[in-house]
mmCIF file of C-alpha atoms in Angstrom:
data_model
loop_
_atom_site.group_PDB
_atom_site.id
_atom_site.type_symbol
_atom_site.label_atom_id
_atom_site.label_comp_id
_atom_site.label_asym_id
_atom_site.label_seq_id
_atom_site.Cartn_x
_atom_site.Cartn_y
_atom_site.Cartn_z
ATOM 1 C CA MET A 162 68.912 100.385 127.173
ATOM 2 C CA ASN A 163 72.677 101.110 126.634
ATOM 3 C CA ILE A 164 74.579 98.473 124.505
ATOM 4 C CA VAL A 165 78.347 98.142 125.492
ATOM 5 C CA GLN A 166 80.375 97.730 122.437
ATOM 6 C CA TYR A 167 84.168 97.978 121.545
ATOM 7 C CA TYR A 168 85.265 99.349 118.337
ATOM 8 C CA GLY A 169 88.446 98.667 116.228
ATOM 9 C CA THR A 170 89.676 99.665 112.585
ATOM 10 C CA GLY A 171 91.746 97.450 110.645
ATOM 11 C CA LYS A 172 93.507 98.371 107.359
ATOM 12 C CA ARG A 173 95.617 96.123 104.811
ATOM 13 C CA LYS A 174 96.647 97.270 101.572
ATOM 14 C CA THR A 175 93.594 99.276 100.284
ATOM 15 C CA SER A 176 91.036 97.400 102.692
ATOM 16 C CA ILE A 177 89.383 98.838 105.402
ATOM 17 C CA ALA A 178 87.459 97.089 108.067
ATOM 18 C CA ARG A 179 85.286 98.645 110.906
ATOM 19 C CA VAL A 180 84.704 96.211 113.696
ATOM 20 C CA PHE A 181 82.144 96.585 116.506
ATOM 21 C CA LEU A 182 82.162 93.774 119.132
ATOM 22 C CA ARG A 183 79.322 93.238 121.298
ATOM 23 C CA GLU A 184 78.547 90.815 124.134
ATOM 24 C CA GLY A 185 76.647 87.744 122.398
ATOM 25 C CA SER A 186 76.772 84.452 121.398
ATOM 26 C CA GLY A 187 79.725 84.318 118.658
ATOM 27 C CA LYS A 188 77.707 85.591 115.623
ATOM 28 C CA VAL A 189 79.943 87.320 113.083
ATOM 29 C CA MET A 190 78.404 89.491 110.465
ATOM 30 C CA VAL A 191 80.135 91.145 107.605
ATOM 31 C CA ASN A 192 78.461 93.724 105.383
ATOM 32 C CA ASN A 193 74.993 92.344 106.810
ATOM 33 C CA ARG A 194 76.103 88.912 105.672
ATOM 34 C CA GLU A 195 77.144 85.709 107.724
ATOM 35 C CA LEU A 196 80.973 85.195 107.818
ATOM 36 C CA HIS A 197 80.693 82.052 106.000
ATOM 37 C CA GLU A 198 78.699 83.403 103.287
ATOM 38 C CA TYR A 199 80.934 86.375 102.933
ATOM 39 C CA PHE A 200 83.968 84.434 102.726
ATOM 40 C CA PRO A 201 83.496 80.975 101.249
ATOM 41 C CA MET A 202 86.891 79.495 101.972
ATOM 42 C CA VAL A 203 87.331 78.232 105.417
ATOM 43 C CA ALA A 204 90.943 79.525 105.416
ATOM 44 C CA LEU A 205 89.922 83.287 105.194
ATOM 45 C CA GLN A 206 87.021 82.676 107.724
ATOM 46 C CA ASN A 207 89.656 81.350 110.221
ATOM 47 C CA ILE A 208 92.060 84.190 109.557
ATOM 48 C CA ALA A 209 89.228 86.794 110.363
ATOM 49 C CA ARG A 210 88.276 84.971 113.471
ATOM 50 C CA SER A 211 91.805 84.204 114.592
ATOM 51 C CA PRO A 212 92.032 86.902 117.417
ATOM 52 C CA LEU A 213 88.925 85.641 119.148
ATOM 53 C CA ALA A 214 89.957 81.820 118.624
ATOM 54 C CA LEU A 215 93.376 82.842 120.072
ATOM 55 C CA THR A 216 91.769 84.485 123.176
ATOM 56 C CA ASN A 217 89.050 81.769 123.647
ATOM 57 C CA LEU A 218 86.307 84.643 123.321
ATOM 58 C CA ILE A 219 84.934 83.178 120.025
ATOM 59 C CA ASP A 220 81.399 82.503 121.876
ATOM 60 C CA LYS A 221 81.463 85.512 123.881
ATOM 61 C CA PHE A 222 81.117 88.202 121.406
ATOM 62 C CA ASP A 223 79.058 89.091 118.345
ATOM 63 C CA ALA A 224 80.970 90.904 115.730
ATOM 64 C CA PHE A 225 79.190 93.550 113.222
ATOM 65 C CA ILE A 226 81.725 94.325 110.499
ATOM 66 C CA THR A 227 81.806 96.886 107.578
ATOM 67 C CA THR A 228 84.600 96.314 105.117
ATOM 68 C CA LYS A 229 85.372 97.875 101.817
ATOM 69 C CA GLY A 230 88.152 98.153 99.331
ATOM 70 C CA GLY A 231 90.758 95.656 98.160
ATOM 71 C CA GLY A 232 90.242 91.793 97.641
ATOM 72 C CA ILE A 233 88.691 89.336 99.939
ATOM 73 C CA SER A 234 92.229 88.005 101.420
ATOM 74 C CA ALA A 235 93.206 91.704 102.388
ATOM 75 C CA GLN A 236 89.736 92.155 103.849
ATOM 76 C CA ALA A 237 89.974 89.214 106.033
ATOM 77 C CA ASP A 238 93.436 90.461 107.166
ATOM 78 C CA ALA A 239 91.966 93.995 107.990
ATOM 79 C CA ILE A 240 89.217 92.298 109.797
ATOM 80 C CA LYS A 241 91.606 90.209 111.883
ATOM 81 C CA LEU A 242 93.506 93.503 112.910
ATOM 82 C CA GLY A 243 90.254 95.265 113.766
ATOM 83 C CA ILE A 244 88.904 92.583 115.975
ATOM 84 C CA SER A 245 92.497 92.573 117.659
ATOM 85 C CA ARG A 246 92.306 96.341 118.490
ATOM 86 C CA ALA A 247 88.551 95.872 119.724
ATOM 87 C CA LEU A 248 89.688 93.177 122.095
ATOM 88 C CA GLU A 249 92.544 95.169 123.337
ATOM 89 C CA LYS A 250 89.907 97.928 124.175
ATOM 90 C CA PHE A 251 87.781 95.381 125.974
ATOM 91 C CA ASN A 252 90.833 93.974 128.001
ATOM 92 C CA PRO A 253 94.097 95.561 128.011
ATOM 93 C CA GLU A 254 95.566 92.429 129.548
ATOM 94 C CA LEU A 255 95.003 90.684 126.245
ATOM 95 C CA ARG A 256 97.712 92.984 124.513
ATOM 96 C CA LYS A 257 100.421 90.581 125.392
ATOM 97 C CA ILE A 258 98.938 87.620 123.859
ATOM 98 C CA LEU A 259 97.770 89.265 120.854
ATOM 99 C CA LYS A 260 101.064 91.243 120.291
ATOM 100 C CA ASP A 261 103.230 87.736 120.580
ATOM 101 C CA ASN A 262 101.107 86.295 117.946
ATOM 102 C CA LYS A 263 101.576 89.546 115.754
ATOM 103 C CA MET A 264 97.696 90.144 115.753
ATOM 104 C CA LEU A 265 98.248 94.004 116.342
ATOM 105 C CA THR A 266 100.764 94.464 113.633
ATOM 106 C CA ARG A 267 99.576 96.624 110.803
ATOM 107 C CA ASP A 268 100.957 94.875 107.582
ATOM 108 C CA SER A 269 102.377 98.085 106.004
ATOM 109 C CA ARG A 270 103.197 96.493 102.388
ATOM 110 C CA GLU A 271 101.264 98.316 99.519
ATOM 111 C CA LYS A 272 101.209 97.942 95.853
ATOM 112 C CA GLU A 273 104.179 99.543 94.316
ATOM 113 C CA ARG A 274 103.306 102.257 91.482
ATOM 114 C CA LYS A 275 104.029 101.650 87.919
ATOM 115 C CA LYS A 276 106.897 103.560 86.382
ATOM 116 C CA TYR A 277 106.848 105.278 83.072
ATOM 117 C CA GLY A 278 108.896 103.489 80.176
ATOM 118 C CA GLN A 279 108.119 100.004 81.507
ATOM 119 C CA PRO A 280 104.587 97.913 81.704
ATOM 120 C CA GLY A 281 104.647 97.479 85.539
ATOM 121 C CA ALA A 282 106.445 98.546 88.643
ATOM 122 C CA ARG A 283 109.296 96.183 88.189
ATOM 123 C CA LYS A 284 108.730 94.552 84.653
ATOM 124 C CA ARG A 285 110.567 95.909 81.653
ATOM 125 C CA PHE A 286 109.616 95.932 78.169
ATOM 126 C CA GLN A 287 111.499 93.276 75.983
ATOM 127 C CA TYR A 288 114.737 94.361 74.818
ATOM 128 C CA SER A 289 115.295 94.002 71.195
ATOM 129 C CA LYS A 290 119.000 94.194 69.581
ATOM 130 C CA ARG A 291 117.720 94.495 66.067
#
């Protein structure tokens, strides 16, 4: 028996999500845990599931996701991008809907490096006149 699955990679900051979509009933597993268990906040669950909800395919696919790096918010955004890319492979006609809602855009913002002579990337040490 050959399982048909669609793969997509999502990235955000230092988070990476590998998404495998298979025909199913809408079960989403993240690192071998249920979505609501991995993301306790409903807002993050909605972000991760948003491409499926947008295309009305939320109950047609099971998603098996492995994610690592970064925080939970960045991981949710990485999952969103990975699901979007996998859905595009499943049906290229979904590209326009996903693109119009900015689901296929990789958020390129990264953490700025700390500079020497100051405590952070932009913050300066307190200036003392005397």
